[in-house]
PDB file of C-alpha atoms in Angstrom:
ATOM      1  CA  UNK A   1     -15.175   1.759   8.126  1.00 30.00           C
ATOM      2  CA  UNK A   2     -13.124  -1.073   6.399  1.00 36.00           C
ATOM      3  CA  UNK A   3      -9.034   0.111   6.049  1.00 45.00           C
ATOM      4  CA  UNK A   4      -9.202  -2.212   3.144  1.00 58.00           C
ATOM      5  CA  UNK A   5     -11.604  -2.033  -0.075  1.00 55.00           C
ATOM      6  CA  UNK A   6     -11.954  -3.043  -3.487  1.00 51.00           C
ATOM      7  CA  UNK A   7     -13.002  -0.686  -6.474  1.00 61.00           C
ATOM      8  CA  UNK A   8     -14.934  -2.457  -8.188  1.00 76.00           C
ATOM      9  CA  UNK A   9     -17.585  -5.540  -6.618  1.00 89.00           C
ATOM     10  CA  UNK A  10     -17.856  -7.620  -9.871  1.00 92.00           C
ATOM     11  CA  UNK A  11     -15.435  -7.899 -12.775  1.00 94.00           C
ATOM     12  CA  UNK A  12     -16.251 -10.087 -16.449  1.00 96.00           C
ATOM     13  CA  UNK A  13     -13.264 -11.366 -18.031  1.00 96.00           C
ATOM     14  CA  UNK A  14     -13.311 -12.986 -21.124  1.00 97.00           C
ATOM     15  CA  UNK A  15     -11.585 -16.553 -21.320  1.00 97.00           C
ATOM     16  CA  UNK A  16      -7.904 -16.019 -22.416  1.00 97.00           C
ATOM     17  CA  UNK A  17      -7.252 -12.477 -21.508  1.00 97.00           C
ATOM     18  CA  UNK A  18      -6.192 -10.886 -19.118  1.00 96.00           C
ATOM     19  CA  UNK A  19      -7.629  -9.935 -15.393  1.00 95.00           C
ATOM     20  CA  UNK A  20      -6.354  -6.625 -13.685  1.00 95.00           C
ATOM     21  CA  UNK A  21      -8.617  -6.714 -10.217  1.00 95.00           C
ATOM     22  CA  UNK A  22      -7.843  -3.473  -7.196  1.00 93.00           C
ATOM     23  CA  UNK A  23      -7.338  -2.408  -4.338  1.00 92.00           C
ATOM     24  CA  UNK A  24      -7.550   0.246  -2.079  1.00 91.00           C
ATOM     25  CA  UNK A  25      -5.769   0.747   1.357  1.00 86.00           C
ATOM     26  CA  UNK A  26      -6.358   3.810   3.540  1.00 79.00           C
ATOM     27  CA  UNK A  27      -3.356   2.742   6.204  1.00 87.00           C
ATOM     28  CA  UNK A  28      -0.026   4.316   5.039  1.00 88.00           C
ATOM     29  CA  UNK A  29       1.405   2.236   7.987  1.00 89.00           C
ATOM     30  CA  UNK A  30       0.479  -1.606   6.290  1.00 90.00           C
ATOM     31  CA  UNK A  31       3.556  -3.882   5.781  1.00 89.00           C
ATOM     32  CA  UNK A  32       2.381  -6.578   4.836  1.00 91.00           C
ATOM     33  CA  UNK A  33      -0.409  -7.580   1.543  1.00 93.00           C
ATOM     34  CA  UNK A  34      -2.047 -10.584   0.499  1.00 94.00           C
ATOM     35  CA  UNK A  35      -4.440 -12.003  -2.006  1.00 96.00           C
ATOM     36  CA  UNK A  36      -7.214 -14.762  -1.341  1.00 96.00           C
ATOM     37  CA  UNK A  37      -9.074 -16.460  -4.186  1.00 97.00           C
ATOM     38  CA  UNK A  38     -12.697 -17.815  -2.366  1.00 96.00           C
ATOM     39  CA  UNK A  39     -15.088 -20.032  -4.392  1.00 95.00           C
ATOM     40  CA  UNK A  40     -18.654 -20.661  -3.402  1.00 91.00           C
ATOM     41  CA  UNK A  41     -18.999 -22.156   0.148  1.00 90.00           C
ATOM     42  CA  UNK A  42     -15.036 -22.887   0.490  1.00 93.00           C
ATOM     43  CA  UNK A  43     -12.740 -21.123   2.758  1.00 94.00           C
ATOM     44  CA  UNK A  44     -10.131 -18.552   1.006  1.00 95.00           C
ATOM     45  CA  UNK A  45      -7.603 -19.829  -0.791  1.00 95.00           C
ATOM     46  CA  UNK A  46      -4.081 -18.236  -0.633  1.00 95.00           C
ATOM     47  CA  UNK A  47      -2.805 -17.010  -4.367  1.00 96.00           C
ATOM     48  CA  UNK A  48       0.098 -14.639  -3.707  1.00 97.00           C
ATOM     49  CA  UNK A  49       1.499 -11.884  -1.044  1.00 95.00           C
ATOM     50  CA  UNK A  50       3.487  -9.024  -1.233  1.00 95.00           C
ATOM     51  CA  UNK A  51       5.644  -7.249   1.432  1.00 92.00           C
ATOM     52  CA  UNK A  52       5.654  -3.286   1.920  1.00 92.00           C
ATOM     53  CA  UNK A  53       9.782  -3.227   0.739  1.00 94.00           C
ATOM     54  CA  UNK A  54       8.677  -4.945  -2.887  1.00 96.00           C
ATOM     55  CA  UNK A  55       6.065  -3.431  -5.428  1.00 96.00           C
ATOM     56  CA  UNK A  56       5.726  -6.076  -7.744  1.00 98.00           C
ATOM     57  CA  UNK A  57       5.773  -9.833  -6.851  1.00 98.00           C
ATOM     58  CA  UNK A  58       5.222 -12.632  -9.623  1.00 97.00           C
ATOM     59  CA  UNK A  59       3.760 -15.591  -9.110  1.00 95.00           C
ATOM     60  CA  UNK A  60       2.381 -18.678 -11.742  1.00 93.00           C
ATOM     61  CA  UNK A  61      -0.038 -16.686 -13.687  1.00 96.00           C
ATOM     62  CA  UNK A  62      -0.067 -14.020 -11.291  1.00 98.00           C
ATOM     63  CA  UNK A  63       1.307 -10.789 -10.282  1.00 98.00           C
ATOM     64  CA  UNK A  64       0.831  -8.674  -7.647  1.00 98.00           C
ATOM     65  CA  UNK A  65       1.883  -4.764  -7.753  1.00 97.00           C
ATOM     66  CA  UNK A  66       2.227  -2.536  -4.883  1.00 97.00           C
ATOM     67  CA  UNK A  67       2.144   1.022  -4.961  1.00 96.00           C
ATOM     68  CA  UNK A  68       3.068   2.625  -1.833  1.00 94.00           C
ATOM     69  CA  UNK A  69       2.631   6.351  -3.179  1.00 93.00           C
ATOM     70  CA  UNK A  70      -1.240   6.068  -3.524  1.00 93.00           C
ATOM     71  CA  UNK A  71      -1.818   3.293  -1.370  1.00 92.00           C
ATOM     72  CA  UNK A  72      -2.919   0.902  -4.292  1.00 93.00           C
ATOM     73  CA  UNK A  73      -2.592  -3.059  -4.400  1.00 94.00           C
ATOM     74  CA  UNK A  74      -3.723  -4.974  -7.634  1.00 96.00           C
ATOM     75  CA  UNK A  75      -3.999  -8.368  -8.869  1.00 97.00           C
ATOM     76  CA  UNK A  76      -3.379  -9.613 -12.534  1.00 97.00           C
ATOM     77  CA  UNK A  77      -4.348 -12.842 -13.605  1.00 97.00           C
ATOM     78  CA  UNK A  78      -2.809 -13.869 -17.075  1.00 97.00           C
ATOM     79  CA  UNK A  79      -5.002 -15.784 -19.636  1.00 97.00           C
ATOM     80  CA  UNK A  80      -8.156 -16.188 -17.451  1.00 97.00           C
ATOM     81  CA  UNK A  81      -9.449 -19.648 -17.368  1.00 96.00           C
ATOM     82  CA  UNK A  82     -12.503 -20.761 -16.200  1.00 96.00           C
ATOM     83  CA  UNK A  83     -11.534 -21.931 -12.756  1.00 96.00           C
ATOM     84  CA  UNK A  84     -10.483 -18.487 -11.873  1.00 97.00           C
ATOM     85  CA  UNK A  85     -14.592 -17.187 -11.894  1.00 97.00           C
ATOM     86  CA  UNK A  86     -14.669 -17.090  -7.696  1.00 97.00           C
ATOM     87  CA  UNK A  87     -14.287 -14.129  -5.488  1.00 95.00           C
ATOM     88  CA  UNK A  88     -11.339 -12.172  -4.706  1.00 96.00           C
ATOM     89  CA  UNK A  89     -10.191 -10.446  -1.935  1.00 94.00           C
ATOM     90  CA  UNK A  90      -6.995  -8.372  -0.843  1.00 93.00           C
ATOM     91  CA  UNK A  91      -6.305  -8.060   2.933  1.00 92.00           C
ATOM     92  CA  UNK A  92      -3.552  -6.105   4.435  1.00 91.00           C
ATOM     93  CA  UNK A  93      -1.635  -5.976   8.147  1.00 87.00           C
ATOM     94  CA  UNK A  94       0.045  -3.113   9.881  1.00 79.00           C
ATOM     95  CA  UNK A  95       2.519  -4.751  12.152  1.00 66.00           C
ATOM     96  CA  UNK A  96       0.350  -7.210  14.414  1.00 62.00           C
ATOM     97  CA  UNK A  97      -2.157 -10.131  13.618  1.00 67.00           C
ATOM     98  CA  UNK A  98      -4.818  -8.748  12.001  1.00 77.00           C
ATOM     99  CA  UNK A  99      -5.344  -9.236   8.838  1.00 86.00           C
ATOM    100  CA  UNK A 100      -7.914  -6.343   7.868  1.00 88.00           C
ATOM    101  CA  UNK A 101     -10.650  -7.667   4.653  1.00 89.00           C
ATOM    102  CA  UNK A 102     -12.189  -5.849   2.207  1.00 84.00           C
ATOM    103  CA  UNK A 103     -15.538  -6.860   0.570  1.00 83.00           C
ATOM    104  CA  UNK A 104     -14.376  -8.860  -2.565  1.00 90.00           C
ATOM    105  CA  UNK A 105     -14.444  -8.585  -6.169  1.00 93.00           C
ATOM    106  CA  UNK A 106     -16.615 -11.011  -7.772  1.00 95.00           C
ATOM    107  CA  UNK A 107     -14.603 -12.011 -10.974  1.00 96.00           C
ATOM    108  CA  UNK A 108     -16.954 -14.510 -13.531  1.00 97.00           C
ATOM    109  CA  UNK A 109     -15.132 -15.798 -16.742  1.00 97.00           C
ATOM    110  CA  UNK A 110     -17.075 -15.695 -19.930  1.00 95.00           C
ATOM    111  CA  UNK A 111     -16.147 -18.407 -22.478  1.00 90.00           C
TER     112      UNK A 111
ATOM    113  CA  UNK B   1      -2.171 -34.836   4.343  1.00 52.00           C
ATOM    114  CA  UNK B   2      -1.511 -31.559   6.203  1.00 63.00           C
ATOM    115  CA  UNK B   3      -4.128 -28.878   6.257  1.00 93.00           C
ATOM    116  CA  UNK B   4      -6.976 -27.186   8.453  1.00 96.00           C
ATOM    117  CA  UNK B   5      -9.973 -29.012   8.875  1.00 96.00           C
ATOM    118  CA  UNK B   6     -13.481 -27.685  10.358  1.00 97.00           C
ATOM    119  CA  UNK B   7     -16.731 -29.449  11.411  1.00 92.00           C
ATOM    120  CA  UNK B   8     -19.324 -29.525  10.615  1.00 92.00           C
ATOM    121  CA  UNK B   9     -19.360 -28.585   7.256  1.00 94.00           C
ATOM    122  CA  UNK B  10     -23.158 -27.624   7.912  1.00 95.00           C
ATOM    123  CA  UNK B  11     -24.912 -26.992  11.313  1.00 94.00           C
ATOM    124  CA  UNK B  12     -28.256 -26.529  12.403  1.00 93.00           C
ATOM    125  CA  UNK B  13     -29.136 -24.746  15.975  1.00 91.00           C
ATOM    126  CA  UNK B  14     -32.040 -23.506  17.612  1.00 91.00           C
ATOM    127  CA  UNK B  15     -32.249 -19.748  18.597  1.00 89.00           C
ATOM    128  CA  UNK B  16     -30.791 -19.748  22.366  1.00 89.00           C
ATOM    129  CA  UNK B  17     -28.756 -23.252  22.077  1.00 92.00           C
ATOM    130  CA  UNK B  18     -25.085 -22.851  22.540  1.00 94.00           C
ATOM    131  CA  UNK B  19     -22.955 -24.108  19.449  1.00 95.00           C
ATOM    132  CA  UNK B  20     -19.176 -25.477  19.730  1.00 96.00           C
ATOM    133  CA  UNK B  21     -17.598 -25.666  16.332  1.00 97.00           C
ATOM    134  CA  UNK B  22     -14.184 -27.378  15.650  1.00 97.00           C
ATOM    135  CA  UNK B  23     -10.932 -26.423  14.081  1.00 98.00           C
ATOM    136  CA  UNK B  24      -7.874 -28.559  13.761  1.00 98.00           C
ATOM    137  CA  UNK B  25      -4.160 -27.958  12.155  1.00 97.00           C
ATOM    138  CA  UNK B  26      -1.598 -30.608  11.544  1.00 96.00           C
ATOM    139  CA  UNK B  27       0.721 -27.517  10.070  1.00 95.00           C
ATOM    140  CA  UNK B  28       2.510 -27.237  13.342  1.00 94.00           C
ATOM    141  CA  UNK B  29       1.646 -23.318  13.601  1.00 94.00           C
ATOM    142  CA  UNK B  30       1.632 -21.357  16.968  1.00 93.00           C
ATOM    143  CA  UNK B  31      -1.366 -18.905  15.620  1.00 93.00           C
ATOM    144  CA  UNK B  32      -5.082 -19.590  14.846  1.00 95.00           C
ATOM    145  CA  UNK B  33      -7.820 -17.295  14.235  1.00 95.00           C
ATOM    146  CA  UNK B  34     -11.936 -17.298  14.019  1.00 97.00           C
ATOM    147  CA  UNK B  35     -13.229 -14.872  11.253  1.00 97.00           C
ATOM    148  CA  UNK B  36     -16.991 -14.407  10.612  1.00 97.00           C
ATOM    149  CA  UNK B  37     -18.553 -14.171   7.036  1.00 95.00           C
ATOM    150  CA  UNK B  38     -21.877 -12.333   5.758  1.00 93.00           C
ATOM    151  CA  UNK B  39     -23.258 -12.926   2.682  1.00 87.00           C
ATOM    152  CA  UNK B  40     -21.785 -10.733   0.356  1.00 81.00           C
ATOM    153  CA  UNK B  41     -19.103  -9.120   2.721  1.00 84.00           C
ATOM    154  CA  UNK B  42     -15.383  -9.901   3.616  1.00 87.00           C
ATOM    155  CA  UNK B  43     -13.856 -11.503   6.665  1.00 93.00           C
ATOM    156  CA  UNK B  44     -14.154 -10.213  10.306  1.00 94.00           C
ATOM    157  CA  UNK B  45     -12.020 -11.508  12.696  1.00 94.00           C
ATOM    158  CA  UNK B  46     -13.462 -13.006  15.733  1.00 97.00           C
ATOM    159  CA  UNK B  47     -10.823 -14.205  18.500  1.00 96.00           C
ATOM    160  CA  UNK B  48      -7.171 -15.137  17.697  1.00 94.00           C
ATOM    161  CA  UNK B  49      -4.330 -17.510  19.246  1.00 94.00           C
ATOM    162  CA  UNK B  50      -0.959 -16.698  19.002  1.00 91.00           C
ATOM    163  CA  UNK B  51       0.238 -19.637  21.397  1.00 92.00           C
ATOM    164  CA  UNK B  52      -1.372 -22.215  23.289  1.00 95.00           C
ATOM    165  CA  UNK B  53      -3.056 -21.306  26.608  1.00 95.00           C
ATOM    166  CA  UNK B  54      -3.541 -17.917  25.325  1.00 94.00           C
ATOM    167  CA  UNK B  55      -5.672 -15.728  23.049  1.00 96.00           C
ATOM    168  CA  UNK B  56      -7.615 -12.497  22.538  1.00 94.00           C
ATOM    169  CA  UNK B  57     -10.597 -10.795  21.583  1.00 95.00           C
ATOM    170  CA  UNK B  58     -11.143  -9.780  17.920  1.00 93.00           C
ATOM    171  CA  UNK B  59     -13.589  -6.989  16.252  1.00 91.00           C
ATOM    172  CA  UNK B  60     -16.399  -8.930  17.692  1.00 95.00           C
ATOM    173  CA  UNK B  61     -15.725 -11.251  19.992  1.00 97.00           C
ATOM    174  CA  UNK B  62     -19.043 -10.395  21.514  1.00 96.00           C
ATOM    175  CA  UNK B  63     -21.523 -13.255  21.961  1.00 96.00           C
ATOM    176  CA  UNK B  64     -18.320 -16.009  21.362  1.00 98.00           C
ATOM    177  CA  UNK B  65     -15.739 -17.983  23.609  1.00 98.00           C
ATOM    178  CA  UNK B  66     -12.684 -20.121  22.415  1.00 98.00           C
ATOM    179  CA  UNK B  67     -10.231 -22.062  24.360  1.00 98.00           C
ATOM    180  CA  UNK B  68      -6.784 -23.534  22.991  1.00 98.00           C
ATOM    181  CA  UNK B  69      -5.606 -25.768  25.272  1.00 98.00           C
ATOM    182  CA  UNK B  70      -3.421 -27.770  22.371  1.00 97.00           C
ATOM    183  CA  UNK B  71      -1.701 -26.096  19.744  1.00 97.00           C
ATOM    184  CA  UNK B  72      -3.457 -27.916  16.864  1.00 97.00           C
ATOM    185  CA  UNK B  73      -7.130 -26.781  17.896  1.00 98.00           C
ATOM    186  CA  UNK B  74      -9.183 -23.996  18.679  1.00 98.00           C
ATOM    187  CA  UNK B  75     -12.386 -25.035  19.299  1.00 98.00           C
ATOM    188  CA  UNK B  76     -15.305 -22.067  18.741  1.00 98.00           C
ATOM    189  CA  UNK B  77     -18.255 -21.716  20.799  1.00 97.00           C
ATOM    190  CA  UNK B  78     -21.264 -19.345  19.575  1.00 96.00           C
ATOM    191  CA  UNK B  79     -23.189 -18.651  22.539  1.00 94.00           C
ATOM    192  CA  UNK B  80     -27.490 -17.557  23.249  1.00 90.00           C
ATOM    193  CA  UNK B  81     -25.422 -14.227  23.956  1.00 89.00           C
ATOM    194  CA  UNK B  82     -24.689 -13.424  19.936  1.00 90.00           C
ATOM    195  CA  UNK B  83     -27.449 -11.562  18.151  1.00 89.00           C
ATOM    196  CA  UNK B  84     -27.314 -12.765  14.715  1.00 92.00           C
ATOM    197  CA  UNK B  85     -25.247 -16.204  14.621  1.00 94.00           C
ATOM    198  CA  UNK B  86     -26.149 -17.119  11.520  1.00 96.00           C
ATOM    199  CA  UNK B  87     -23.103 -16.990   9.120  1.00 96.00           C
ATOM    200  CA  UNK B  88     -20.281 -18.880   7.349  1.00 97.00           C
ATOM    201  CA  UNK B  89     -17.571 -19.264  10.202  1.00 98.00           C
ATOM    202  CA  UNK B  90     -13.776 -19.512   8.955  1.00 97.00           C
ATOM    203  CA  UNK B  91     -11.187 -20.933  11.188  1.00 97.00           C
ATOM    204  CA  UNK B  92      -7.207 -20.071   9.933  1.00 95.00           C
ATOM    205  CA  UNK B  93      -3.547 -20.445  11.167  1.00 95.00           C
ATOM    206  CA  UNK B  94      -0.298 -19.570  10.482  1.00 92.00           C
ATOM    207  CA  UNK B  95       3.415 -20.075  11.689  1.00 89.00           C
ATOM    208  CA  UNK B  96       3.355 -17.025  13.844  1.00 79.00           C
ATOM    209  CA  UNK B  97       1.022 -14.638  15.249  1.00 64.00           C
ATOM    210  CA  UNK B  98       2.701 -11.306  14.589  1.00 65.00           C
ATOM    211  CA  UNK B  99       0.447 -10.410  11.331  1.00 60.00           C
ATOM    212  CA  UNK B 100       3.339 -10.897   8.375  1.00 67.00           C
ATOM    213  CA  UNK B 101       2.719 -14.399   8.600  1.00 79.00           C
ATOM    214  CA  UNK B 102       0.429 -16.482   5.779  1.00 87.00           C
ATOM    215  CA  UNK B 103      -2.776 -17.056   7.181  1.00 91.00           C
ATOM    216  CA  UNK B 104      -3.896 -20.464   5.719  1.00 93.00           C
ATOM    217  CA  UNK B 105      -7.682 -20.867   6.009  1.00 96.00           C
ATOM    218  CA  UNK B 106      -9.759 -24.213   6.898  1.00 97.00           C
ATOM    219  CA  UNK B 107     -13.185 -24.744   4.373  1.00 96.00           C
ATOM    220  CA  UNK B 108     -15.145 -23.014   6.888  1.00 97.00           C
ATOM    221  CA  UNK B 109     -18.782 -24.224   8.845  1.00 97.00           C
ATOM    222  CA  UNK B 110     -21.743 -22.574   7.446  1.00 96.00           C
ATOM    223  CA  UNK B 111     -24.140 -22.085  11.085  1.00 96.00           C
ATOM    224  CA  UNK B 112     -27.881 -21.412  10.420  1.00 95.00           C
ATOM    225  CA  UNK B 113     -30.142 -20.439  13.408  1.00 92.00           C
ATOM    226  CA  UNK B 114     -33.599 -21.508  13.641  1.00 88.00           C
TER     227      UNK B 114
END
């Protein structure tokens, strides 16, 4: 099975609050985190990554927070817009190239 | 205008025709990959590049060949051999090959078999 998965598939948000999507990993050994933001028929697009020796990593409008303890990687997105309804997926590597996927949270933005 | 670019955006094959798709980076990086997407599912990795003139197998690299003869492509070929070709096909690179790297992804070629 996937080392990588997200706990919930879809997510509503409304417009101007704020997004809190998560993330599962099963490999204690991962060092290395990252967030992709995917709209309909484009590739991912890189929002933010975090390394194992952080647990929180800020970026514009969004923050990543690692904990190492229970193996548990989320994504909040301040003041939802819009733009932000895609899919979003959290990958992870243990020391080589692969980036393992999980299955994506669909996030859709109500106005 | 530096980025990853991929064609065909949209291809159309015949069950038991060979398919070559294209990848190209002007971002200078050493590594590219091939990842495979399902409808509804996340990103399996197909064959990688760390340098030119050499590369490896992914999760299933059965059914697919690459080559990467220059650094800025990677060329994909989907062969009569793979089951179930239809799928959206991302190509990505980054700086290095060693995993900690940012993997910066092309817009991807959606393949449909008839």
């Amino acid at each position: 099975g996937e080392s990588v998965g997200l706990h919930l598939p879809t997510l509503s948000v409304q417009e101007g609050d704020n997004s809190i999507i998560n993330c599962a990993y099963s490999n204690s050994a991962s060092d290395y985190f990252i967030w992709y933001k995917q709209e309909s028929g484009k590739g991912p697009q890189f929002i933010i990554d975090i390394r194992s020796n952080m647990d929180k990593r800020q970026g514009q409008r969004v923050t990543v927070l690692l904990n190492k303890t229970v193996k548990h990687l989320s994504l909040q997105i301040a003041a939802t817009q819009p733009g932000d309804s895609a899919v979003y997926f959290c990958a992870e590597s243990f020391n080589d190239y692969k980036l393992s996927f999980g299955a994506g949270t669909t996030v859709t933005v109500r106005a | 205008d530096g980025g990853i670019t991929q064609s065909p955006k949209y291809l159309f094959r015949k069950e038991g025709q060979n398919v070559t798709l294209s990848c190209e980076q002007n971002l200078n990086h050493d590594a590219m990959y091939w990842y495979r997407q399902d409808p509804g599912q996340g990103l399996r990795l197909i064959y990688y590049s760390q340098i030119v003139n050499d590369f490896q197998k992914g999760d299933i690299a059965e059914g697919y060949s690459v080559s990467r003869e220059k650094k800025e492509s990677f060329p994909l070929t989907v062969t009569s051999a793979q089951k179930n070709p239809t799928a959206f096909y991302l190509c990505a690179s980054s700086e290095g090959g060693d995993g900690t790297d940012t993997q910066y992804f092309g817009p991807g070629t959606r393949l449909t078999v008839l």
